[in-house]
Coordinates of N, CA and C in Angstrom, one line a residue:
M1 N 22.8 37.3 -24.1 CA 21.4 37.5 -24.1 C 20.7 36.5 -25.0
A2 N 19.7 35.8 -24.6 CA 19.0 34.9 -25.4 C 18.1 35.6 -26.4
N3 N 17.9 34.9 -27.6 CA 17.1 35.5 -28.7 C 15.8 34.7 -28.8
H4 N 14.9 35.2 -29.6 CA 13.6 34.5 -29.8 C 13.9 33.3 -30.6
S5 N 13.2 32.2 -30.3 CA 13.3 30.9 -31.0 C 14.7 30.3 -30.9
Q6 N 15.5 30.7 -29.9 CA 16.9 30.2 -29.8 C 16.8 28.8 -29.1
L7 N 17.5 27.8 -29.7 CA 17.4 26.4 -29.3 C 18.6 26.1 -28.4
G8 N 19.7 26.8 -28.5 CA 20.9 26.4 -27.7 C 21.0 27.3 -26.5
F9 N 22.2 27.2 -25.9 CA 22.6 28.1 -24.8 C 22.9 29.5 -25.2
Q10 N 22.9 30.4 -24.3 CA 23.5 31.7 -24.5 C 25.0 31.6 -24.8
D11 N 25.5 32.6 -25.5 CA 27.0 32.6 -25.7 C 27.8 32.6 -24.4
A12 N 28.7 31.6 -24.3 CA 29.5 31.5 -23.1 C 30.4 32.7 -22.9
S13 N 30.4 33.2 -21.7 CA 31.2 34.4 -21.4 C 32.1 34.1 -20.2
S14 N 32.3 32.9 -19.8 CA 33.2 32.5 -18.8 C 33.8 31.1 -19.1
P15 N 35.0 30.8 -18.6 CA 35.6 29.5 -18.9 C 34.7 28.3 -18.4
I16 N 34.0 28.5 -17.3 CA 33.1 27.4 -16.7 C 32.0 27.2 -17.7
M17 N 31.4 28.3 -18.2 CA 30.2 28.1 -19.1 C 30.7 27.4 -20.4
E18 N 31.9 27.8 -20.9 CA 32.4 27.1 -22.1 C 32.6 25.6 -21.9
E19 N 33.0 25.2 -20.7 CA 33.2 23.8 -20.4 C 31.8 23.1 -20.3
L20 N 30.8 23.8 -19.7 CA 29.5 23.3 -19.6 C 28.8 23.1 -21.0
V21 N 29.0 24.0 -21.9 CA 28.5 23.9 -23.3 C 29.2 22.7 -24.0
E22 N 30.5 22.6 -23.8 CA 31.2 21.5 -24.5 C 30.7 20.1 -23.9
F23 N 30.5 20.1 -22.6 CA 30.0 18.8 -22.0 C 28.6 18.5 -22.5
H24 N 27.8 19.5 -22.6 CA 26.4 19.3 -23.2 C 26.4 18.8 -24.6
D25 N 27.3 19.3 -25.4 CA 27.4 18.8 -26.8 C 28.0 17.3 -26.8
H26 N 28.9 17.1 -25.9 CA 29.5 15.7 -25.7 C 28.4 14.7 -25.3
A27 N 27.6 15.1 -24.3 CA 26.5 14.2 -23.9 C 25.5 14.0 -25.0
L28 N 25.2 15.0 -25.7 CA 24.2 14.9 -26.8 C 24.7 13.9 -27.9
M29 N 26.0 14.0 -28.2 CA 26.5 13.1 -29.2 C 26.5 11.6 -28.7
V30 N 26.8 11.4 -27.4 CA 26.6 10.1 -26.9 C 25.2 9.6 -26.9
A31 N 24.2 10.5 -26.6 CA 22.8 10.1 -26.7 C 22.4 9.8 -28.1
L32 N 22.9 10.6 -29.0 CA 22.6 10.3 -30.5 C 23.1 9.0 -30.9
A33 N 24.3 8.6 -30.5 CA 24.9 7.3 -30.9 C 24.0 6.2 -30.3
I34 N 23.6 6.3 -29.0 CA 22.8 5.3 -28.4 C 21.5 5.2 -29.1
C35 N 20.8 6.3 -29.4 CA 19.5 6.2 -30.0 C 19.6 5.6 -31.4
S36 N 20.7 6.0 -32.1 CA 20.9 5.4 -33.5 C 21.1 3.9 -33.4
L37 N 21.9 3.4 -32.5 CA 22.1 2.0 -32.3 C 20.8 1.3 -32.0
V38 N 20.1 1.8 -31.0 CA 18.8 1.1 -30.6 C 17.8 1.1 -31.8
L39 N 17.7 2.2 -32.5 CA 16.8 2.2 -33.7 C 17.2 1.2 -34.7
Y40 N 18.5 1.1 -35.0 CA 19.0 0.1 -35.9 C 18.7 -1.3 -35.5
L41 N 18.9 -1.6 -34.2 CA 18.6 -2.9 -33.7 C 17.1 -3.2 -33.8
L42 N 16.3 -2.2 -33.5 CA 14.8 -2.4 -33.6 C 14.4 -2.7 -35.0
M43 N 14.9 -2.0 -35.9 CA 14.6 -2.2 -37.3 C 15.1 -3.5 -37.8
L44 N 16.3 -3.9 -37.3 CA 16.8 -5.2 -37.7 C 15.9 -6.4 -37.2
M45 N 15.5 -6.2 -35.9 CA 14.6 -7.3 -35.4 C 13.3 -7.4 -36.0
L46 N 12.8 -6.2 -36.5 CA 11.5 -6.2 -37.1 C 11.5 -6.7 -38.6
L47 N 12.6 -6.4 -39.2 CA 12.6 -6.8 -40.7 C 13.3 -8.1 -40.9
E48 N 14.1 -8.6 -40.0 CA 14.8 -9.8 -40.3 C 14.1 -11.0 -39.5
K49 N 14.2 -12.2 -40.1 CA 13.6 -13.3 -39.4 C 14.4 -13.7 -38.2
L50 N 13.7 -14.2 -37.2 CA 14.4 -14.5 -35.9 C 15.3 -15.8 -36.2
S51 N 16.4 -15.8 -35.6 CA 17.3 -16.9 -35.7 C 17.9 -17.2 -34.3
S52 N 18.5 -18.3 -34.2 CA 19.1 -18.7 -33.0 C 20.2 -17.8 -32.5
Y53 N 20.8 -17.0 -33.5 CA 21.9 -16.1 -33.1 C 21.3 -14.9 -32.4
T54 N 20.1 -14.4 -32.8 CA 19.5 -13.3 -32.2 C 18.8 -13.6 -30.9
V55 N 18.3 -14.9 -30.8 CA 17.6 -15.3 -29.6 C 18.5 -15.6 -28.5
D56 N 19.6 -16.3 -28.7 CA 20.5 -16.7 -27.7 C 21.9 -16.5 -28.1
A57 N 22.5 -15.4 -27.6 CA 23.9 -15.1 -28.0 C 24.6 -14.5 -26.7
Q58 N 25.4 -15.3 -26.1 CA 26.1 -14.8 -24.9 C 27.1 -13.6 -25.2
E59 N 27.7 -13.7 -26.4 CA 28.6 -12.6 -26.7 C 27.9 -11.2 -26.8
V60 N 26.7 -11.3 -27.4 CA 25.9 -10.0 -27.5 C 25.5 -9.5 -26.1
E61 N 25.1 -10.5 -25.2 CA 24.7 -10.1 -23.9 C 25.9 -9.5 -23.1
L62 N 27.0 -10.0 -23.3 CA 28.2 -9.5 -22.7 C 28.5 -8.1 -23.2
I63 N 28.4 -7.8 -24.5 CA 28.6 -6.5 -25.0 C 27.6 -5.5 -24.5
W64 N 26.3 -5.8 -24.5 CA 25.4 -4.8 -24.0 C 25.3 -4.7 -22.5
T65 N 26.2 -5.5 -21.8 CA 26.4 -5.2 -20.4 C 27.6 -4.3 -20.1
I66 N 28.6 -4.5 -20.9 CA 29.8 -3.8 -20.7 C 29.7 -2.4 -21.3
L67 N 29.1 -2.3 -22.5 CA 29.0 -1.0 -23.2 C 28.3 0.1 -22.4
P68 N 27.2 -0.1 -21.7 CA 26.6 0.9 -20.9 C 27.6 1.4 -19.8
A69 N 28.3 0.5 -19.2 CA 29.3 1.0 -18.2 C 30.4 1.9 -18.8
I70 N 30.8 1.6 -20.0 CA 31.8 2.4 -20.7 C 31.2 3.8 -21.0
V71 N 29.9 3.8 -21.4 CA 29.3 5.1 -21.7 C 29.1 5.9 -20.5
L72 N 28.8 5.3 -19.3 CA 28.6 6.0 -18.1 C 30.0 6.6 -17.7
I73 N 31.0 5.9 -17.9 CA 32.4 6.4 -17.5 C 32.7 7.6 -18.4
L74 N 32.4 7.6 -19.7 CA 32.7 8.7 -20.6 C 31.9 9.9 -20.3
L75 N 30.7 9.7 -19.6 CA 29.9 10.9 -19.2 C 30.3 11.4 -17.8
A76 N 30.7 10.4 -16.9 CA 31.0 10.8 -15.5 C 32.3 11.5 -15.4
L77 N 33.3 11.1 -16.1 CA 34.7 11.8 -15.9 C 34.7 13.2 -16.2
P78 N 34.2 13.7 -17.4 CA 34.2 15.1 -17.7 C 33.2 15.9 -16.7
S79 N 32.1 15.2 -16.3 CA 31.2 15.8 -15.4 C 31.8 16.1 -14.1
L80 N 32.5 15.2 -13.5 CA 33.2 15.4 -12.3 C 34.3 16.4 -12.4
Q81 N 35.0 16.5 -13.5 CA 36.0 17.5 -13.7 C 35.4 18.9 -13.6
I82 N 34.2 19.1 -14.3 CA 33.6 20.4 -14.3 C 33.1 20.7 -12.9
L83 N 32.5 19.7 -12.2 CA 32.1 20.0 -10.8 C 33.2 20.5 -9.9
Y84 N 34.3 19.9 -10.0 CA 35.5 20.3 -9.2 C 35.9 21.7 -9.6
M85 N 35.9 22.0 -10.9 CA 36.3 23.3 -11.4 C 35.3 24.4 -10.9
M86 N 34.0 24.1 -10.8 CA 33.0 25.0 -10.4 C 33.2 25.3 -8.9
D87 N 33.6 24.4 -8.1 CA 33.8 24.6 -6.7 C 35.2 25.2 -6.3
E88 N 36.1 25.3 -7.3 CA 37.4 25.8 -7.0 C 37.4 27.3 -7.0
I89 N 37.9 27.9 -5.9 CA 38.0 29.3 -5.7 C 39.4 29.6 -5.3
D90 N 40.2 30.1 -6.2 CA 41.7 30.3 -6.0 C 42.0 31.8 -6.0
E91 N 42.3 32.4 -4.9 CA 42.8 33.7 -4.8 C 42.0 34.7 -5.7
P92 N 40.8 35.0 -5.3 CA 40.0 35.9 -6.1 C 40.5 37.4 -6.0
D93 N 40.4 38.1 -7.1 CA 40.8 39.5 -7.1 C 39.8 40.4 -6.5
L94 N 38.5 39.9 -6.5 CA 37.4 40.8 -5.9 C 36.4 39.9 -5.3
T95 N 35.9 40.3 -4.1 CA 34.9 39.5 -3.4 C 33.6 40.4 -3.4
L96 N 32.5 39.8 -3.8 CA 31.2 40.5 -3.9 C 30.2 39.7 -3.1
K97 N 29.4 40.4 -2.3 CA 28.4 39.8 -1.5 C 27.0 40.2 -2.1
A98 N 26.2 39.2 -2.4 CA 24.8 39.4 -2.9 C 23.8 39.0 -1.9
I99 N 22.9 39.8 -1.5 CA 21.9 39.5 -0.5 C 20.5 39.6 -1.1
G100 N 19.7 38.6 -1.1 CA 18.4 38.6 -1.7 C 17.4 39.1 -0.8
H101 N 16.5 39.9 -1.3 CA 15.3 40.4 -0.5 C 14.1 40.2 -1.3
Q102 N 12.9 40.4 -0.7 CA 11.7 40.4 -1.5 C 11.4 41.9 -1.8
W103 N 11.6 42.4 -3.1 CA 12.1 41.6 -4.2 C 13.2 42.4 -4.9
Y104 N 14.4 42.4 -4.4 CA 15.5 43.1 -4.9 C 16.8 42.5 -4.4
W105 N 17.9 43.0 -4.9 CA 19.2 42.5 -4.5 C 20.0 43.6 -3.9
T106 N 20.8 43.3 -2.8 CA 21.7 44.2 -2.2 C 23.1 43.7 -2.5
Y107 N 24.0 44.5 -3.0 CA 25.4 44.1 -3.3 C 26.4 44.9 -2.4
E108 N 27.3 44.2 -1.9 CA 28.4 44.8 -1.1 C 29.8 44.3 -1.7
Y109 N 30.6 45.3 -2.0 CA 31.9 45.1 -2.4 C 32.8 45.1 -1.2
T110 N 33.1 43.9 -0.7 CA 33.7 43.8 0.7 C 35.2 44.2 0.7
D111 N 35.8 44.3 -0.5 CA 37.2 44.8 -0.6 C 37.3 46.3 -0.5
F112 N 36.2 47.0 -0.5 CA 36.2 48.4 -0.4 C 35.6 48.9 0.9
K113 N 35.9 50.0 1.4 CA 35.5 50.5 2.7 C 34.0 50.7 2.7
D114 N 33.5 51.4 1.8 CA 32.0 51.7 1.8 C 31.5 51.7 0.4
L115 N 31.2 50.5 -0.1 CA 30.7 50.4 -1.5 C 29.6 49.3 -1.5
S116 N 28.4 49.8 -1.4 CA 27.3 48.9 -1.5 C 26.1 49.6 -2.0
F117 N 25.1 48.9 -2.6 CA 23.9 49.5 -3.2 C 22.8 48.5 -3.3
D118 N 21.6 48.9 -3.4 CA 20.5 48.1 -3.7 C 20.2 48.1 -5.2
S119 N 19.8 47.0 -5.8 CA 19.5 46.9 -7.2 C 18.1 46.5 -7.4
Y120 N 17.3 47.4 -8.0 CA 15.9 47.1 -8.2 C 15.7 47.0 -9.8
M121 N 14.6 46.3 -10.1 CA 14.2 46.3 -11.5 C 13.7 47.6 -12.0
L122 N 14.1 48.0 -13.2 CA 13.6 49.3 -13.7 C 12.2 49.1 -14.2
P123 N 11.3 50.0 -13.8 CA 9.9 49.9 -14.3 C 9.9 50.1 -15.8
T124 N 8.9 49.6 -16.5 CA 8.8 49.7 -17.9 C 8.7 51.2 -18.4
N125 N 8.0 52.0 -17.6 CA 7.8 53.4 -18.0 C 9.2 54.2 -17.9
D126 N 10.1 53.7 -17.1 CA 11.4 54.4 -16.9 C 12.5 53.7 -17.7
L127 N 12.1 52.7 -18.5 CA 13.2 52.0 -19.3 C 13.7 52.8 -20.4
P128 N 15.0 53.0 -20.5 CA 15.6 53.7 -21.7 C 15.4 52.9 -23.0
L129 N 15.5 53.6 -24.1 CA 15.3 52.9 -25.4 C 16.4 51.9 -25.7
G130 N 16.0 50.7 -26.1 CA 17.0 49.7 -26.4 C 17.3 48.8 -25.2
H131 N 16.8 49.0 -24.0 CA 17.0 48.2 -22.9 C 16.0 47.1 -22.8
F132 N 16.3 46.1 -22.1 CA 15.4 44.9 -22.0 C 14.4 45.0 -20.9
R133 N 13.1 44.8 -21.2 CA 12.1 44.8 -20.2 C 12.2 43.6 -19.2
L134 N 12.0 43.9 -18.0 CA 12.0 42.9 -16.9 C 13.4 42.4 -16.6
L135 N 14.4 42.9 -17.3 CA 15.8 42.4 -17.1 C 16.8 43.5 -16.7
E136 N 16.4 44.7 -16.9 CA 17.3 45.9 -16.6 C 17.1 46.3 -15.2
A137 N 18.2 46.6 -14.5 CA 18.2 47.1 -13.1 C 18.7 48.5 -13.0
D138 N 18.3 49.2 -11.9 CA 18.7 50.6 -11.8 C 20.2 50.7 -11.4
H139 N 20.7 49.7 -10.8 CA 22.2 49.7 -10.5 C 22.8 48.3 -11.0
R140 N 23.7 48.4 -11.9 CA 24.4 47.3 -12.4 C 25.6 46.9 -11.5
V141 N 25.9 45.6 -11.5 CA 27.0 45.1 -10.8 C 28.2 45.1 -11.8
V142 N 29.2 46.0 -11.5 CA 30.3 46.2 -12.4 C 31.5 45.4 -11.8
V143 N 32.1 44.6 -12.7 CA 33.2 43.8 -12.3 C 34.3 43.9 -13.3
P144 N 35.6 43.8 -12.9 CA 36.7 43.9 -13.9 C 36.8 42.6 -14.8
M145 N 37.1 42.8 -16.0 CA 37.1 41.7 -17.0 C 38.4 40.9 -16.7
E146 N 38.3 39.6 -17.0 CA 39.4 38.6 -16.9 C 40.0 38.6 -15.5
S147 N 39.2 38.8 -14.5 CA 39.7 38.7 -13.1 C 38.8 37.7 -12.3
P148 N 39.4 36.9 -11.5 CA 38.6 36.0 -10.7 C 37.7 36.7 -9.7
I149 N 36.4 36.5 -9.7 CA 35.5 37.1 -8.9 C 34.8 36.1 -8.0
R150 N 34.9 36.3 -6.7 CA 34.2 35.4 -5.7 C 32.9 36.1 -5.3
I151 N 31.8 35.4 -5.4 CA 30.6 36.0 -4.9 C 30.0 35.2 -3.8
I152 N 29.7 35.9 -2.7 CA 29.0 35.2 -1.5 C 27.6 35.6 -1.6
V153 N 26.7 34.6 -1.5 CA 25.3 34.7 -1.7 C 24.5 34.3 -0.4
T154 N 23.6 35.2 0.0 CA 22.7 34.8 1.1 C 21.4 35.5 0.9
A155 N 20.5 35.4 1.8 CA 19.2 36.0 1.7 C 18.8 36.6 3.0
D156 N 17.9 37.5 3.0 CA 17.4 38.2 4.2 C 16.1 37.7 4.7
D157 N 15.3 37.1 3.8 CA 13.9 36.7 4.2 C 13.6 35.3 3.8
V158 N 13.5 35.0 2.5 CA 13.1 33.7 2.0 C 14.2 33.2 1.0
L159 N 13.9 32.0 0.5 CA 14.9 31.4 -0.5 C 14.9 32.2 -1.8
H160 N 16.1 32.5 -2.3 CA 16.3 33.1 -3.6 C 17.4 32.3 -4.3
S161 N 17.7 32.7 -5.5 CA 18.8 32.0 -6.2 C 19.4 33.0 -7.2
W162 N 20.7 33.2 -7.1 CA 21.4 34.1 -7.9 C 22.0 33.4 -9.1
A163 N 21.5 33.7 -10.3 CA 21.8 33.0 -11.5 C 22.0 33.9 -12.7
V164 N 23.1 33.6 -13.4 CA 23.5 34.3 -14.6 C 23.9 33.3 -15.6
P165 N 23.0 32.9 -16.6 CA 23.2 31.8 -17.5 C 24.5 31.9 -18.3
S166 N 24.8 33.1 -18.9 CA 25.9 33.2 -19.8 C 27.2 33.0 -19.0
L167 N 27.2 33.2 -17.7 CA 28.5 33.0 -16.9 C 28.5 31.6 -16.3
G168 N 27.5 30.8 -16.4 CA 27.5 29.5 -15.8 C 27.4 29.5 -14.3
V169 N 26.7 30.5 -13.8 CA 26.6 30.7 -12.3 C 25.2 30.5 -11.8
K170 N 25.0 29.7 -10.8 CA 23.7 29.6 -10.2 C 23.9 29.1 -8.7
T171 N 23.6 30.0 -7.8 CA 23.8 29.7 -6.4 C 22.6 30.1 -5.6
D172 N 22.2 29.2 -4.7 CA 21.0 29.4 -3.9 C 21.3 30.4 -2.8
A173 N 20.4 31.3 -2.5 CA 20.5 32.3 -1.4 C 19.6 31.9 -0.3
I174 N 20.2 31.4 0.8 CA 19.4 30.9 1.9 C 19.6 31.7 3.1
P175 N 18.5 32.1 3.8 CA 18.6 33.0 5.0 C 19.5 32.2 6.1
G176 N 20.4 33.0 6.7 CA 21.3 32.4 7.7 C 22.4 31.6 7.2
R177 N 22.6 31.5 5.9 CA 23.7 30.7 5.4 C 24.4 31.4 4.3
L178 N 25.7 31.3 4.2 CA 26.5 31.9 3.1 C 27.0 30.8 2.2
N179 N 26.6 31.0 0.9 CA 27.1 30.1 -0.2 C 28.0 31.0 -1.1
Q180 N 29.0 30.3 -1.6 CA 29.9 31.1 -2.5 C 30.2 30.3 -3.7
T181 N 30.5 31.1 -4.8 CA 30.9 30.6 -6.1 C 31.8 31.6 -6.7
S182 N 32.3 31.3 -7.9 CA 33.2 32.3 -8.5 C 33.0 32.2 -10.0
F183 N 33.5 33.3 -10.7 CA 33.4 33.3 -12.2 C 34.5 34.3 -12.7
I184 N 34.8 34.1 -13.9 CA 35.7 35.0 -14.6 C 35.0 35.4 -16.0
T185 N 34.9 36.7 -16.2 CA 34.3 37.2 -17.5 C 35.4 37.2 -18.5
T186 N 35.2 36.6 -19.6 CA 36.3 36.6 -20.7 C 36.2 37.7 -21.7
R187 N 35.2 38.5 -21.6 CA 35.0 39.6 -22.6 C 34.2 40.7 -21.9
P188 N 34.3 41.9 -22.4 CA 33.5 43.0 -21.9 C 32.1 42.9 -22.4
G189 N 31.1 43.3 -21.6 CA 29.7 43.2 -22.0 C 28.8 43.3 -20.8
V190 N 27.5 43.2 -21.1 CA 26.5 43.2 -20.1 C 25.8 41.8 -20.1
F191 N 25.7 41.2 -19.0 CA 25.2 39.8 -18.9 C 24.0 39.9 -17.9
Y192 N 22.9 39.2 -18.3 CA 21.6 39.3 -17.6 C 21.3 38.0 -16.9
G193 N 20.7 38.1 -15.8 CA 20.2 36.9 -15.0 C 19.0 37.3 -14.2
Q194 N 18.4 36.3 -13.6 CA 17.2 36.5 -12.7 C 17.3 35.6 -11.5
C195 N 16.4 35.9 -10.5 CA 16.3 35.0 -9.4 C 15.6 33.7 -9.9
S196 N 16.3 32.6 -9.6 CA 15.8 31.3 -10.1 C 15.2 30.4 -9.1
E197 N 14.7 31.0 -8.0 CA 14.0 30.3 -7.0 C 12.6 31.0 -6.7
I198 N 11.5 30.3 -6.8 CA 10.2 31.0 -6.5 C 10.2 31.5 -5.1
C199 N 10.1 32.9 -5.0 CA 10.3 33.5 -3.7 C 9.1 34.4 -3.4
G200 N 8.0 34.3 -4.1 CA 6.9 35.1 -3.8 C 6.2 35.7 -5.0
A201 N 5.4 36.7 -4.7 CA 4.5 37.2 -5.8 C 5.3 37.9 -6.9
N202 N 6.4 38.6 -6.5 CA 7.2 39.4 -7.4 C 8.5 38.7 -7.8
H203 N 8.5 37.3 -7.8 CA 9.7 36.6 -8.1 C 10.2 36.9 -9.4
S204 N 9.4 37.2 -10.4 CA 9.8 37.5 -11.8 C 10.4 38.8 -11.9
F205 N 10.5 39.6 -10.9 CA 11.0 41.0 -11.0 C 12.2 41.2 -10.2
M206 N 13.1 40.3 -10.2 CA 14.4 40.4 -9.5 C 15.6 40.2 -10.5
P207 N 15.8 41.1 -11.4 CA 16.8 40.9 -12.4 C 18.2 41.0 -11.8
I208 N 19.2 40.4 -12.5 CA 20.6 40.5 -12.1 C 21.3 41.0 -13.4
V209 N 22.1 42.1 -13.3 CA 22.8 42.7 -14.4 C 24.2 42.8 -14.0
I210 N 25.1 42.1 -14.8 CA 26.5 42.1 -14.6 C 27.1 42.9 -15.7
E211 N 27.9 43.9 -15.4 CA 28.6 44.6 -16.5 C 30.1 44.4 -16.3
S212 N 30.7 43.8 -17.3 CA 32.1 43.5 -17.3 C 32.9 44.6 -18.1
T213 N 33.9 45.2 -17.4 CA 34.6 46.3 -18.0 C 36.1 46.1 -17.8
P214 N 36.9 46.8 -18.6 CA 38.4 46.7 -18.3 C 38.7 47.3 -16.9
L215 N 39.8 46.9 -16.4 CA 40.2 47.2 -15.0 C 40.2 48.7 -14.8
N216 N 40.8 49.5 -15.7 CA 40.8 50.9 -15.5 C 39.4 51.6 -15.4
H217 N 38.5 51.0 -16.2 CA 37.1 51.6 -16.1 C 36.5 51.1 -14.7
F218 N 36.8 49.9 -14.3 CA 36.2 49.5 -13.0 C 36.8 50.3 -11.9
E219 N 38.1 50.6 -11.9 CA 38.7 51.5 -10.8 C 38.1 52.9 -10.8
A220 N 37.8 53.4 -12.0 CA 37.2 54.8 -12.1 C 35.8 54.7 -11.5
W221 N 35.0 53.6 -11.9 CA 33.6 53.5 -11.4 C 33.6 53.3 -9.9
S222 N 34.5 52.5 -9.3 CA 34.5 52.3 -7.9 C 34.9 53.5 -7.1
S223 N 35.9 54.2 -7.6 CA 36.3 55.5 -6.9 C 35.2 56.5 -6.9
T224 N 34.4 56.5 -8.0 CA 33.3 57.5 -8.0 C 32.2 57.2 -7.0
L225 N 31.9 55.9 -6.8 CA 30.9 55.5 -5.9 C 31.4 55.5 -4.4
S226 N 32.7 55.3 -4.2 CA 33.2 55.3 -2.9 C 33.4 56.7 -2.3
S227 N 33.6 57.7 -3.2 CA 33.8 59.1 -2.8 C 32.5 59.7 -2.3

């Protein structure tokens, strides 16, 4: 959950999000090195007298042609690795289907015979003490901890987007089309997200609440709803 005046990302709660945070820090260090070098060269050109070495130097031109290519490779390789990791879905333990509506979500646990529910935002007047306004839902999505979860996302009316920042998940919900992604929660807890595609007047009132629990708690919860 994000805090007031927070400058960085939310705490990573999935392996993919951990990789994204590390890549973000890596890219920032590369950008810092580039800015420092450019600032140093600007100050050098302003303070030093011009000479034939700075005006005409083939070696320098060769360096500033090759160096950007190396920097791009250093950024591209880890980025491509993360992209492939995000698209990889290998033998999920649970498949969840999320359907976007105006303006609520419907969830179906396809591995169970009859386990589905609608998830609406809790009104402020009904919000329990200590819960987050505009982020709490009347039905949470409960998933087992440390288990690969595949989520299939679609929409019933207009474009939506199913996004949970702390899990590193963001998938567009398109009517007539099925998109899929996966995640693994590395710790128990409650993770909040929202629809990230402008979908109408109540776009801001489509929260997503993921509750990660141990496997035995998830089995007890699912058996209670299925019965």
